[in-house]
Amino acid sequence: MTTLLRGAGVTVRFGALVACDAVDIDIVAGEILGIIGPNGSGKSTLLRALSSVHPPTQGSVFWHGREVTGWKVDKLARHGLVMASQNQMVFGGVTVREALAIAHSCRPKGKRIDEALAGDRLVALVGLEAVLDALASDLPLGYLRRLGIGIALAAQPELLLLDEPGAGLNDFETRELKSLLLTLRDLGVTVGIVDHDMTLMVSMCDRVVVLDAGKKLVEGPPQEVMKDPRVIEAYLGTPMEIAMEDRS
Amino acid sequence: MDLLMQHLFNGVVASSVYMLIAVGITLVFGLTRLINFAHGQFLVIAVFVALDLITAGVPFVFAAAAAVVAAGVIGWLSERLLFRFTMDNPYNGLIIGLGLLLVLESAAFKIWGGFQVGVPAAVTGGAGLGDTYFAWNRVLVLVVAGLVTAGLFLLLARTRLGAQLRAAHENPVAAAHVGVNVGRMVTVAFVAGSALAGLGGVFYGTLQPVGAFDGAHLILKGFAVALLGGLGNVSGLAKASVLYGIGETLVAGYGRAEYVPFFTYGVIIIVLLVRPGGLFEKHPPSDSTFARSSRGVARAERHSRVERLLGGAAFVLLPIVVFEAVGTSRLQSLVLLSVLYAIQVYALAYVYETTGVLSIAQGGLMAVGAYSAGVIAVHLGLGFWWALLVAVPLTVAAGALLGLVVSRCTGHYLLLVTLAFSALVTQLTLTAIDLTNGDNGLILPEKLPEIGPLTFTDLRSQFYLVFLVALLAAFGLRRFKSTRFGLQLSGVRENESLARSIGLRVGRAKVGAFALSGAVSAVGGVLYLYTQTVIVPTSFDAVFSIKIVIILVLGGVALAGPLVASMVFVLLPELLQLDPVDQQFLFGVLLIMIILLLPRGLVPALITGYSALRSRLLPARHPATATGRPETGGDAVRSPSELVREEIS
Ligand SMILES: Nc1ncnc2c1ncn2[C@@H]1O[C@H](COP(=O)(O)OP(=O)(O)O)[C@@H](O)[C@H]1O
Ligand SMILES: [Mg+2]
């Protein structure tokens, strides 16, 4: 069990607001780690801090044990840490085929390529065969998300961070997303995911971290965490089971 | 040392005027993310108005007031009639401003003539203190400008109107929700900013003479100050103006007046390279408006094969047809010239299409190519092949430098930076008289070489040579699109932050695009030199660069567009027998009209019109249906050709 990414005391301030408050977090090779918490609890901010999109105000980030705090996003991506956030996932004005070719061209020249994450196998993996010649900007949401993940995968990440990849998807699309992420884990890509869909998170994640008001509340196996009174408290006293049933 | 005191005093006085300009720029920018290129010309007009009135016997105070009102009215009109239509797309607003600048410059020339004039000082005399002379006029300028600026700060801080302005500045959407009329605030900012420019103009006119074509230079000065202070940051402006004003005065005082432009452009370029947020702030102001909407003009469209063939064959051959059809060698040489223009347009289009940056520095790059070739021909007697050997690497380096600066900044800075680059090169060619012969220009002693049996001494053979090179450039640059590098650039264009987040070195890619475009510019520049045989600095000045932009906007980026648009652009003024000033007026009007009426360009509009017609005549084909996972999306998946048709109709 090697720790891929470690955040130590990660703190992000926006003026007086402390969006992330001294969060310690480890992501271990080969796992799917979920980050959950109420709206505004700092999940997206944490992901952005870990991936250097918006570096932490205080605290450090380690990648393979090496301090990478404040590195440029692209450099971190070239070292294998890629984040895909829901609002900027795709290249808009080109076809899916071209978008993947572009993504392919962006990775560093000398990098070893995992064949499962390139070319036709990548297309098949994310299930985009049917829409290769459609304009990316006109794809239905489910395809759009998969293209976003496909683009991120073309960069050959060791760790893929995803911010709400399931937002707005219907049940079928959510199930597809889940099986894609599980396949990724089997292929050796570690995944860190933020999502509001508790059913998805509980059934898929190996471990979850719960944030509340910028602080880490608990972490552990999903089933256990969901029963933790502090977590229930954080979700406004709603027992998790009810919250989970509510959405279906 | 005593002279130093004098320079410092003069510098502070000058800075108070720059402060007035920069505050106006910042006011407008803060609310609209727009830099009005014509702002500097408002000063020029104020100078002329004030001078006319004073000459007619009106007392200084009233003449100055009238000039301020005139500038305010022009500002108000330009906002009402032009800029309000581009508020959702500041990039188009910038180009409109550029057009307005051209129009107002040529109008000022028509009305007031080409002489540099000053405004008689309000008060004469002064007092000496040691070796320093304090002219009363300068003291007056300093005091009044200081008071006006202070008054403005008070107004912003203390009054209801000020509060509304600040609210609209901070967050237009929220301000609108709490009842602030943001549109009205924009008008207020425009009028106030322009009036300040008017006052600044009157004062500036009492300090030094101003000519009809000084608007571009003045906006660059104001921009340099605004940038130094951190755009949109009003409090940084005071410090920035003093720094800039003193720096400029020292440069002029201890160096030569000709060096001042280098100082101005140097400040712009260096600040953007080193501290894009200005001297007093670490981060540049956010530029989200631009991230969304910077692709207003000449967007590459997807055409069907028929359209591409139509564009490709018919239009591409048009220059040949025209060249052979026009009888006189005068017209033929203009067709040749238009193809030389087209080469530059292809170079510019490449950068625009790949990086999304619409650069006004094409003249600058071309100048590097043409002048380096000219200099080695005149001074070293080296011919055409040497010219290519020297000009191409030099221009590639210049292009890379430009790309480096450009990749450090976003949106609103871009146009100004490239304009500064262009102006810098022009100033270099003007100043380095020993090498370039300054205003008198270089006359080429060399000829185009013979290639086997081919000679290029007559117009026809030169035309075909240049035409061939233009096509090679167009197709050659096109070929790069499918390479790894080309794909990376598509990534930058389509979604820069995504490309970065998956590991692309975005800056490097942009530098590469500019360098590649520089190579084409160089070849075009050398050919210009070898076919026109005379080059002067104004051949490649900012107005030339703007022309290239207009042609690009007119013709779009498609293969034939630049060729056709260049021909229209070069031949039309000749056929209408327009003098250069009328031409500039026409260019300005054209630029404004294209942006307002045909934001996608003229030639694409023609082609689009054709395909709209075609899709109405031909029955629609069956949509390609998606195989597999039909239940996923809901919407049926559409084929690209269908998408294109929808997009167009
Ligand atoms: N760029 C920003 N500027 C200011 N505040 C921000 C910014 N991004 C996030 N915040 C604030 O930080 C807090 C955490 O936000 P976020 O990380 O998006 O929460 P989550 O993703 O858990 O819903 C929120 O209160 C949000 O308003
Ligand atoms: Mg979020």
PDB file of N, CA and C in Angstrom, chain A residues 73-74 77-78 82-83 88-95 98 101-109 124 127 129-131 133-135 138 140 143 146 151-152 155 170 172-173 176, chain B residues 299 302 483-485 487-506 626-635 637-640 643-644 646-647:
ATOM      1  N   VAL A  73      -0.139  23.467 -12.577  1.00  0.00           N
ATOM      2  CA  VAL A  73      -1.078  22.384 -12.873  1.00  0.00           C
ATOM      3  C   VAL A  73      -0.529  21.440 -13.940  1.00  0.00           C
ATOM      4  N   ASP A  74       0.028  22.036 -14.999  1.00  0.00           N
ATOM      5  CA  ASP A  74       0.439  21.189 -16.116  1.00  0.00           C
ATOM      6  C   ASP A  74       1.607  20.291 -15.724  1.00  0.00           C
ATOM      7  N   ALA A  77       0.279  17.467 -13.811  1.00  0.00           N
ATOM      8  CA  ALA A  77      -0.412  16.552 -14.718  1.00  0.00           C
ATOM      9  C   ALA A  77       0.601  15.679 -15.455  1.00  0.00           C
ATOM     10  N   ARG A  78       1.705  16.275 -15.854  1.00  0.00           N
ATOM     11  CA  ARG A  78       2.717  15.479 -16.548  1.00  0.00           C
ATOM     12  C   ARG A  78       3.317  14.428 -15.628  1.00  0.00           C
ATOM     13  N   VAL A  82      -4.036  14.144 -12.503  1.00  0.00           N
ATOM     14  CA  VAL A  82      -4.906  14.925 -13.380  1.00  0.00           C
ATOM     15  C   VAL A  82      -6.261  15.106 -12.715  1.00  0.00           C
ATOM     16  N   MET A  83      -6.777  16.317 -12.794  1.00  0.00           N
ATOM     17  CA  MET A  83      -8.106  16.562 -12.249  1.00  0.00           C
ATOM     18  C   MET A  83      -9.050  16.971 -13.370  1.00  0.00           C
ATOM     19  N   GLN A  88     -15.330  22.240 -16.957  1.00  0.00           N
ATOM     20  CA  GLN A  88     -14.425  22.489 -18.075  1.00  0.00           C
ATOM     21  C   GLN A  88     -13.870  21.183 -18.628  1.00  0.00           C
ATOM     22  N   MET A  89     -14.753  20.226 -18.802  1.00  0.00           N
ATOM     23  CA  MET A  89     -14.240  18.900 -19.098  1.00  0.00           C
ATOM     24  C   MET A  89     -13.830  18.664 -20.543  1.00  0.00           C
ATOM     25  N   VAL A  90     -14.379  19.388 -21.504  1.00  0.00           N
ATOM     26  CA  VAL A  90     -14.130  18.991 -22.883  1.00  0.00           C
ATOM     27  C   VAL A  90     -13.628  20.129 -23.760  1.00  0.00           C
ATOM     28  N   PHE A  91     -13.122  19.744 -24.905  1.00  0.00           N
ATOM     29  CA  PHE A  91     -12.823  20.693 -25.968  1.00  0.00           C
ATOM     30  C   PHE A  91     -14.100  20.844 -26.786  1.00  0.00           C
ATOM     31  N   GLY A  92     -14.628  22.068 -26.882  1.00  0.00           N
ATOM     32  CA  GLY A  92     -15.971  22.207 -27.398  1.00  0.00           C
ATOM     33  C   GLY A  92     -16.159  22.085 -28.895  1.00  0.00           C
ATOM     34  N   GLY A  93     -15.463  22.892 -29.672  1.00  0.00           N
ATOM     35  CA  GLY A  93     -15.805  23.048 -31.078  1.00  0.00           C
ATOM     36  C   GLY A  93     -15.258  21.995 -32.019  1.00  0.00           C
ATOM     37  N   VAL A  94     -14.838  20.859 -31.513  1.00  0.00           N
ATOM     38  CA  VAL A  94     -14.280  19.836 -32.394  1.00  0.00           C
ATOM     39  C   VAL A  94     -15.045  18.531 -32.203  1.00  0.00           C
ATOM     40  N   THR A  95     -14.816  17.567 -33.078  1.00  0.00           N
ATOM     41  CA  THR A  95     -15.505  16.292 -32.911  1.00  0.00           C
ATOM     42  C   THR A  95     -14.859  15.504 -31.778  1.00  0.00           C
ATOM     43  N   GLU A  98     -11.516  14.225 -32.720  1.00  0.00           N
ATOM     44  CA  GLU A  98     -10.485  15.258 -32.665  1.00  0.00           C
ATOM     45  C   GLU A  98     -10.140  15.625 -31.217  1.00  0.00           C
ATOM     46  N   ALA A 101      -7.856  13.144 -29.943  1.00  0.00           N
ATOM     47  CA  ALA A 101      -6.530  13.303 -30.563  1.00  0.00           C
ATOM     48  C   ALA A 101      -5.790  14.477 -29.928  1.00  0.00           C
ATOM     49  N   ILE A 102      -6.529  15.549 -29.691  1.00  0.00           N
ATOM     50  CA  ILE A 102      -5.911  16.706 -29.033  1.00  0.00           C
ATOM     51  C   ILE A 102      -5.385  16.313 -27.657  1.00  0.00           C
ATOM     52  N   ALA A 103      -6.242  15.619 -26.914  1.00  0.00           N
ATOM     53  CA  ALA A 103      -5.825  15.204 -25.572  1.00  0.00           C
ATOM     54  C   ALA A 103      -4.572  14.341 -25.655  1.00  0.00           C
ATOM     55  N   HIS A 104      -4.562  13.448 -26.625  1.00  0.00           N
ATOM     56  CA  HIS A 104      -3.420  12.570 -26.829  1.00  0.00           C
ATOM     57  C   HIS A 104      -2.151  13.380 -27.088  1.00  0.00           C
ATOM     58  N   SER A 105      -2.293  14.459 -27.856  1.00  0.00           N
ATOM     59  CA  SER A 105      -1.116  15.247 -28.235  1.00  0.00           C
ATOM     60  C   SER A 105      -0.560  16.050 -27.066  1.00  0.00           C
ATOM     61  N   CYS A 106      -1.380  16.240 -26.044  1.00  0.00           N
ATOM     62  CA  CYS A 106      -0.955  17.123 -24.954  1.00  0.00           C
ATOM     63  C   CYS A 106      -0.014  16.446 -23.966  1.00  0.00           C
ATOM     64  N   ARG A 107       0.074  15.126 -24.018  1.00  0.00           N
ATOM     65  CA  ARG A 107       0.909  14.499 -22.992  1.00  0.00           C
ATOM     66  C   ARG A 107       2.375  14.565 -23.393  1.00  0.00           C
ATOM     67  N   PRO A 108       3.240  14.524 -22.411  1.00  0.00           N
ATOM     68  CA  PRO A 108       4.668  14.697 -22.710  1.00  0.00           C
ATOM     69  C   PRO A 108       5.197  13.608 -23.623  1.00  0.00           C
ATOM     70  N   LYS A 109       6.193  13.940 -24.383  1.00  0.00           N
ATOM     71  CA  LYS A 109       6.657  13.076 -25.450  1.00  0.00           C
ATOM     72  C   LYS A 109       7.181  11.733 -24.966  1.00  0.00           C
ATOM     73  N   ALA A 124     -13.162   2.673 -26.561  1.00  0.00           N
ATOM     74  CA  ALA A 124     -14.067   1.617 -26.123  1.00  0.00           C
ATOM     75  C   ALA A 124     -14.274   1.693 -24.612  1.00  0.00           C
ATOM     76  N   GLY A 127     -16.598   4.262 -23.902  1.00  0.00           N
ATOM     77  CA  GLY A 127     -17.859   4.057 -24.615  1.00  0.00           C
ATOM     78  C   GLY A 127     -18.256   5.203 -25.515  1.00  0.00           C
ATOM     79  N   GLU A 129     -17.652   5.023 -29.003  1.00  0.00           N
ATOM     80  CA  GLU A 129     -17.555   4.590 -30.402  1.00  0.00           C
ATOM     81  C   GLU A 129     -18.657   5.205 -31.259  1.00  0.00           C
ATOM     82  N   ALA A 130     -19.860   5.297 -30.669  1.00  0.00           N
ATOM     83  CA  ALA A 130     -21.012   5.687 -31.481  1.00  0.00           C
ATOM     84  C   ALA A 130     -21.008   7.151 -31.863  1.00  0.00           C
ATOM     85  N   VAL A 131     -20.251   7.961 -31.122  1.00  0.00           N
ATOM     86  CA  VAL A 131     -20.366   9.401 -31.334  1.00  0.00           C
ATOM     87  C   VAL A 131     -19.055  10.034 -31.778  1.00  0.00           C
ATOM     88  N   ASP A 133     -17.821  11.014 -34.421  1.00  0.00           N
ATOM     89  CA  ASP A 133     -17.819  12.116 -35.378  1.00  0.00           C
ATOM     90  C   ASP A 133     -18.788  13.234 -35.023  1.00  0.00           C
ATOM     91  N   ALA A 134     -19.350  13.148 -33.846  1.00  0.00           N
ATOM     92  CA  ALA A 134     -20.249  14.235 -33.427  1.00  0.00           C
ATOM     93  C   ALA A 134     -19.428  15.355 -32.806  1.00  0.00           C
ATOM     94  N   LEU A 135     -19.969  16.556 -32.890  1.00  0.00           N
ATOM     95  CA  LEU A 135     -19.300  17.682 -32.239  1.00  0.00           C
ATOM     96  C   LEU A 135     -19.390  17.526 -30.730  1.00  0.00           C
ATOM     97  N   ASP A 138     -22.046  19.301 -28.732  1.00  0.00           N
ATOM     98  CA  ASP A 138     -23.449  18.925 -28.901  1.00  0.00           C
ATOM     99  C   ASP A 138     -23.795  17.574 -28.282  1.00  0.00           C
ATOM    100  N   PRO A 140     -24.947  14.741 -25.665  1.00  0.00           N
ATOM    101  CA  PRO A 140     -25.773  14.663 -24.464  1.00  0.00           C
ATOM    102  C   PRO A 140     -24.867  14.530 -23.235  1.00  0.00           C
ATOM    103  N   TYR A 143     -22.657  11.368 -22.437  1.00  0.00           N
ATOM    104  CA  TYR A 143     -21.499  11.235 -23.324  1.00  0.00           C
ATOM    105  C   TYR A 143     -20.445  12.289 -23.005  1.00  0.00           C
ATOM    106  N   ARG A 146     -18.344  11.327 -20.194  1.00  0.00           N
ATOM    107  CA  ARG A 146     -17.407  10.254 -20.538  1.00  0.00           C
ATOM    108  C   ARG A 146     -16.278  10.791 -21.396  1.00  0.00           C
ATOM    109  N   ILE A 151     -10.703  12.347 -22.018  1.00  0.00           N
ATOM    110  CA  ILE A 151      -9.642  13.335 -22.244  1.00  0.00           C
ATOM    111  C   ILE A 151      -8.635  13.303 -21.104  1.00  0.00           C
ATOM    112  N   ALA A 152      -9.167  13.235 -19.890  1.00  0.00           N
ATOM    113  CA  ALA A 152      -8.261  13.179 -18.740  1.00  0.00           C
ATOM    114  C   ALA A 152      -7.429  11.903 -18.770  1.00  0.00           C
ATOM    115  N   ALA A 155      -4.245  11.578 -20.831  1.00  0.00           N
ATOM    116  CA  ALA A 155      -3.019  12.112 -20.250  1.00  0.00           C
ATOM    117  C   ALA A 155      -2.294  11.062 -19.412  1.00  0.00           C
ATOM    118  N   ASN A 170     -28.714  10.795 -15.367  1.00  0.00           N
ATOM    119  CA  ASN A 170     -29.841   9.959 -14.942  1.00  0.00           C
ATOM    120  C   ASN A 170     -29.327   8.633 -14.400  1.00  0.00           C
ATOM    121  N   PHE A 172     -29.372   5.566 -15.364  1.00  0.00           N
ATOM    122  CA  PHE A 172     -28.638   4.685 -16.261  1.00  0.00           C
ATOM    123  C   PHE A 172     -27.219   5.209 -16.457  1.00  0.00           C
ATOM    124  N   GLU A 173     -27.143   6.511 -16.710  1.00  0.00           N
ATOM    125  CA  GLU A 173     -25.820   7.115 -16.939  1.00  0.00           C
ATOM    126  C   GLU A 173     -24.948   6.996 -15.696  1.00  0.00           C
ATOM    127  N   GLU A 176     -23.508   3.570 -15.548  1.00  0.00           N
ATOM    128  CA  GLU A 176     -22.415   3.468 -16.521  1.00  0.00           C
ATOM    129  C   GLU A 176     -21.137   4.110 -15.974  1.00  0.00           C
TER     130      GLU A 176
ATOM    131  N   ARG B 299     -14.425  33.344 -36.689  1.00  0.00           N
ATOM    132  CA  ARG B 299     -14.374  31.987 -36.177  1.00  0.00           C
ATOM    133  C   ARG B 299     -14.347  31.026 -37.348  1.00  0.00           C
ATOM    134  N   ARG B 302     -17.182  25.168 -39.978  1.00  0.00           N
ATOM    135  CA  ARG B 302     -17.052  23.887 -40.650  1.00  0.00           C
ATOM    136  C   ARG B 302     -17.886  23.921 -41.921  1.00  0.00           C
ATOM    137  N   THR B 483      -0.547  17.855 -37.261  1.00  0.00           N
ATOM    138  CA  THR B 483       0.618  17.356 -36.543  1.00  0.00           C
ATOM    139  C   THR B 483       0.351  17.413 -35.048  1.00  0.00           C
ATOM    140  N   ARG B 484       1.243  16.805 -34.298  1.00  0.00           N
ATOM    141  CA  ARG B 484       1.133  16.818 -32.848  1.00  0.00           C
ATOM    142  C   ARG B 484       1.057  18.254 -32.326  1.00  0.00           C
ATOM    143  N   PHE B 485       1.963  19.076 -32.863  1.00  0.00           N
ATOM    144  CA  PHE B 485       1.996  20.482 -32.466  1.00  0.00           C
ATOM    145  C   PHE B 485       0.677  21.187 -32.806  1.00  0.00           C
ATOM    146  N   LEU B 487      -2.244  19.840 -33.142  1.00  0.00           N
ATOM    147  CA  LEU B 487      -3.304  19.368 -32.254  1.00  0.00           C
ATOM    148  C   LEU B 487      -3.222  20.045 -30.899  1.00  0.00           C
ATOM    149  N   GLN B 488      -2.004  20.198 -30.419  1.00  0.00           N
ATOM    150  CA  GLN B 488      -1.842  20.883 -29.134  1.00  0.00           C
ATOM    151  C   GLN B 488      -2.421  22.286 -29.219  1.00  0.00           C
ATOM    152  N   LEU B 489      -2.147  22.949 -30.346  1.00  0.00           N
ATOM    153  CA  LEU B 489      -2.668  24.301 -30.508  1.00  0.00           C
ATOM    154  C   LEU B 489      -4.189  24.304 -30.565  1.00  0.00           C
ATOM    155  N   SER B 490      -4.776  23.286 -31.204  1.00  0.00           N
ATOM    156  CA  SER B 490      -6.238  23.203 -31.185  1.00  0.00           C
ATOM    157  C   SER B 490      -6.729  23.107 -29.756  1.00  0.00           C
ATOM    158  N   GLY B 491      -5.982  22.353 -28.951  1.00  0.00           N
ATOM    159  CA  GLY B 491      -6.344  22.236 -27.544  1.00  0.00           C
ATOM    160  C   GLY B 491      -6.334  23.594 -26.864  1.00  0.00           C
ATOM    161  N   VAL B 492      -5.287  24.374 -27.136  1.00  0.00           N
ATOM    162  CA  VAL B 492      -5.190  25.717 -26.547  1.00  0.00           C
ATOM    163  C   VAL B 492      -6.378  26.559 -26.970  1.00  0.00           C
ATOM    164  N   ARG B 493      -6.715  26.448 -28.258  1.00  0.00           N
ATOM    165  CA  ARG B 493      -7.798  27.273 -28.767  1.00  0.00           C
ATOM    166  C   ARG B 493      -9.142  26.859 -28.179  1.00  0.00           C
ATOM    167  N   GLU B 494      -9.381  25.551 -28.165  1.00  0.00           N
ATOM    168  CA  GLU B 494     -10.707  25.093 -27.749  1.00  0.00           C
ATOM    169  C   GLU B 494     -10.925  25.236 -26.253  1.00  0.00           C
ATOM    170  N   ASN B 495      -9.892  24.966 -25.477  1.00  0.00           N
ATOM    171  CA  ASN B 495     -10.075  25.054 -24.029  1.00  0.00           C
ATOM    172  C   ASN B 495      -8.706  25.071 -23.371  1.00  0.00           C
ATOM    173  N   GLU B 496      -8.220  26.285 -23.202  1.00  0.00           N
ATOM    174  CA  GLU B 496      -6.858  26.453 -22.737  1.00  0.00           C
ATOM    175  C   GLU B 496      -6.626  25.830 -21.360  1.00  0.00           C
ATOM    176  N   SER B 497      -7.565  26.066 -20.439  1.00  0.00           N
ATOM    177  CA  SER B 497      -7.298  25.574 -19.089  1.00  0.00           C
ATOM    178  C   SER B 497      -7.404  24.053 -19.037  1.00  0.00           C
ATOM    179  N   LEU B 498      -8.262  23.489 -19.871  1.00  0.00           N
ATOM    180  CA  LEU B 498      -8.323  22.027 -19.906  1.00  0.00           C
ATOM    181  C   LEU B 498      -7.011  21.464 -20.458  1.00  0.00           C
ATOM    182  N   ALA B 499      -6.523  22.067 -21.540  1.00  0.00           N
ATOM    183  CA  ALA B 499      -5.263  21.601 -22.112  1.00  0.00           C
ATOM    184  C   ALA B 499      -4.159  21.656 -21.064  1.00  0.00           C
ATOM    185  N   ARG B 500      -4.157  22.718 -20.302  1.00  0.00           N
ATOM    186  CA  ARG B 500      -3.131  22.855 -19.263  1.00  0.00           C
ATOM    187  C   ARG B 500      -3.327  21.780 -18.213  1.00  0.00           C
ATOM    188  N   SER B 501      -4.588  21.525 -17.865  1.00  0.00           N
ATOM    189  CA  SER B 501      -4.816  20.592 -16.763  1.00  0.00           C
ATOM    190  C   SER B 501      -4.501  19.153 -17.154  1.00  0.00           C
ATOM    191  N   ILE B 502      -4.369  18.863 -18.433  1.00  0.00           N
ATOM    192  CA  ILE B 502      -3.923  17.510 -18.781  1.00  0.00           C
ATOM    193  C   ILE B 502      -2.465  17.516 -19.198  1.00  0.00           C
ATOM    194  N   GLY B 503      -1.759  18.566 -18.848  1.00  0.00           N
ATOM    195  CA  GLY B 503      -0.302  18.495 -18.937  1.00  0.00           C
ATOM    196  C   GLY B 503       0.349  19.300 -20.034  1.00  0.00           C
ATOM    197  N   LEU B 504      -0.423  20.019 -20.853  1.00  0.00           N
ATOM    198  CA  LEU B 504       0.206  20.757 -21.949  1.00  0.00           C
ATOM    199  C   LEU B 504       0.921  22.007 -21.438  1.00  0.00           C
ATOM    200  N   ARG B 505       2.105  22.251 -21.978  1.00  0.00           N
ATOM    201  CA  ARG B 505       2.783  23.517 -21.684  1.00  0.00           C
ATOM    202  C   ARG B 505       2.209  24.564 -22.634  1.00  0.00           C
ATOM    203  N   VAL B 506       1.176  25.239 -22.156  1.00  0.00           N
ATOM    204  CA  VAL B 506       0.398  26.117 -23.019  1.00  0.00           C
ATOM    205  C   VAL B 506       1.241  27.277 -23.552  1.00  0.00           C
ATOM    206  N   ALA B 626     -27.388   6.749 -33.843  1.00  0.00           N
ATOM    207  CA  ALA B 626     -26.336   6.150 -33.036  1.00  0.00           C
ATOM    208  C   ALA B 626     -26.586   4.660 -32.881  1.00  0.00           C
ATOM    209  N   THR B 627     -25.526   3.907 -32.999  1.00  0.00           N
ATOM    210  CA  THR B 627     -25.638   2.484 -32.713  1.00  0.00           C
ATOM    211  C   THR B 627     -25.203   2.277 -31.285  1.00  0.00           C
ATOM    212  N   GLY B 628     -25.819   1.286 -30.629  1.00  0.00           N
ATOM    213  CA  GLY B 628     -25.383   0.990 -29.272  1.00  0.00           C
ATOM    214  C   GLY B 628     -25.863   2.041 -28.285  1.00  0.00           C
ATOM    215  N   ARG B 629     -26.107   1.630 -27.109  1.00  0.00           N
ATOM    216  CA  ARG B 629     -26.543   2.501 -26.001  1.00  0.00           C
ATOM    217  C   ARG B 629     -27.571   3.542 -26.422  1.00  0.00           C
ATOM    218  N   PRO B 630     -28.606   3.128 -27.107  1.00  0.00           N
ATOM    219  CA  PRO B 630     -29.549   4.146 -27.557  1.00  0.00           C
ATOM    220  C   PRO B 630     -30.292   4.786 -26.383  1.00  0.00           C
ATOM    221  N   GLU B 631     -30.420   4.027 -25.284  1.00  0.00           N
ATOM    222  CA  GLU B 631     -31.228   4.580 -24.197  1.00  0.00           C
ATOM    223  C   GLU B 631     -30.481   5.640 -23.396  1.00  0.00           C
ATOM    224  N   THR B 632     -29.174   5.773 -23.662  1.00  0.00           N
ATOM    225  CA  THR B 632     -28.357   6.635 -22.813  1.00  0.00           C
ATOM    226  C   THR B 632     -28.754   8.099 -22.845  1.00  0.00           C
ATOM    227  N   GLY B 633     -28.667   8.666 -24.026  1.00  0.00           N
ATOM    228  CA  GLY B 633     -28.668  10.121 -24.084  1.00  0.00           C
ATOM    229  C   GLY B 633     -30.039  10.757 -24.059  1.00  0.00           C
ATOM    230  N   GLY B 634     -31.000  10.115 -24.669  1.00  0.00           N
ATOM    231  CA  GLY B 634     -32.245  10.829 -24.862  1.00  0.00           C
ATOM    232  C   GLY B 634     -32.251  11.389 -26.265  1.00  0.00           C
ATOM    233  N   ASP B 635     -31.427  12.381 -26.540  1.00  0.00           N
ATOM    234  CA  ASP B 635     -31.347  12.938 -27.892  1.00  0.00           C
ATOM    235  C   ASP B 635     -30.703  11.921 -28.822  1.00  0.00           C
ATOM    236  N   VAL B 637     -28.139  11.007 -31.669  1.00  0.00           N
ATOM    237  CA  VAL B 637     -26.858  11.630 -31.972  1.00  0.00           C
ATOM    238  C   VAL B 637     -26.862  12.118 -33.412  1.00  0.00           C
ATOM    239  N   ARG B 638     -26.402  13.319 -33.609  1.00  0.00           N
ATOM    240  CA  ARG B 638     -26.473  13.896 -34.952  1.00  0.00           C
ATOM    241  C   ARG B 638     -25.119  13.876 -35.640  1.00  0.00           C
ATOM    242  N   SER B 639     -25.171  13.790 -36.937  1.00  0.00           N
ATOM    243  CA  SER B 639     -23.915  13.767 -37.672  1.00  0.00           C
ATOM    244  C   SER B 639     -23.380  15.184 -37.807  1.00  0.00           C
ATOM    245  N   PRO B 640     -22.063  15.308 -37.978  1.00  0.00           N
ATOM    246  CA  PRO B 640     -21.481  16.641 -38.069  1.00  0.00           C
ATOM    247  C   PRO B 640     -22.096  17.488 -39.181  1.00  0.00           C
ATOM    248  N   LEU B 643     -25.069  18.898 -38.007  1.00  0.00           N
ATOM    249  CA  LEU B 643     -24.794  19.917 -37.003  1.00  0.00           C
ATOM    250  C   LEU B 643     -24.410  21.214 -37.683  1.00  0.00           C
ATOM    251  N   VAL B 644     -23.601  21.069 -38.728  1.00  0.00           N
ATOM    252  CA  VAL B 644     -23.166  22.254 -39.455  1.00  0.00           C
ATOM    253  C   VAL B 644     -24.368  22.977 -40.022  1.00  0.00           C
ATOM    254  N   GLU B 646     -27.386  22.942 -39.052  1.00  0.00           N
ATOM    255  CA  GLU B 646     -28.165  23.600 -38.008  1.00  0.00           C
ATOM    256  C   GLU B 646     -27.488  24.887 -37.562  1.00  0.00           C
ATOM    257  N   GLU B 647     -26.172  24.774 -37.434  1.00  0.00           N
ATOM    258  CA  GLU B 647     -25.419  25.927 -36.960  1.00  0.00           C
ATOM    259  C   GLU B 647     -25.575  27.095 -37.925  1.00  0.00           C
TER     260      GLU B 647
END
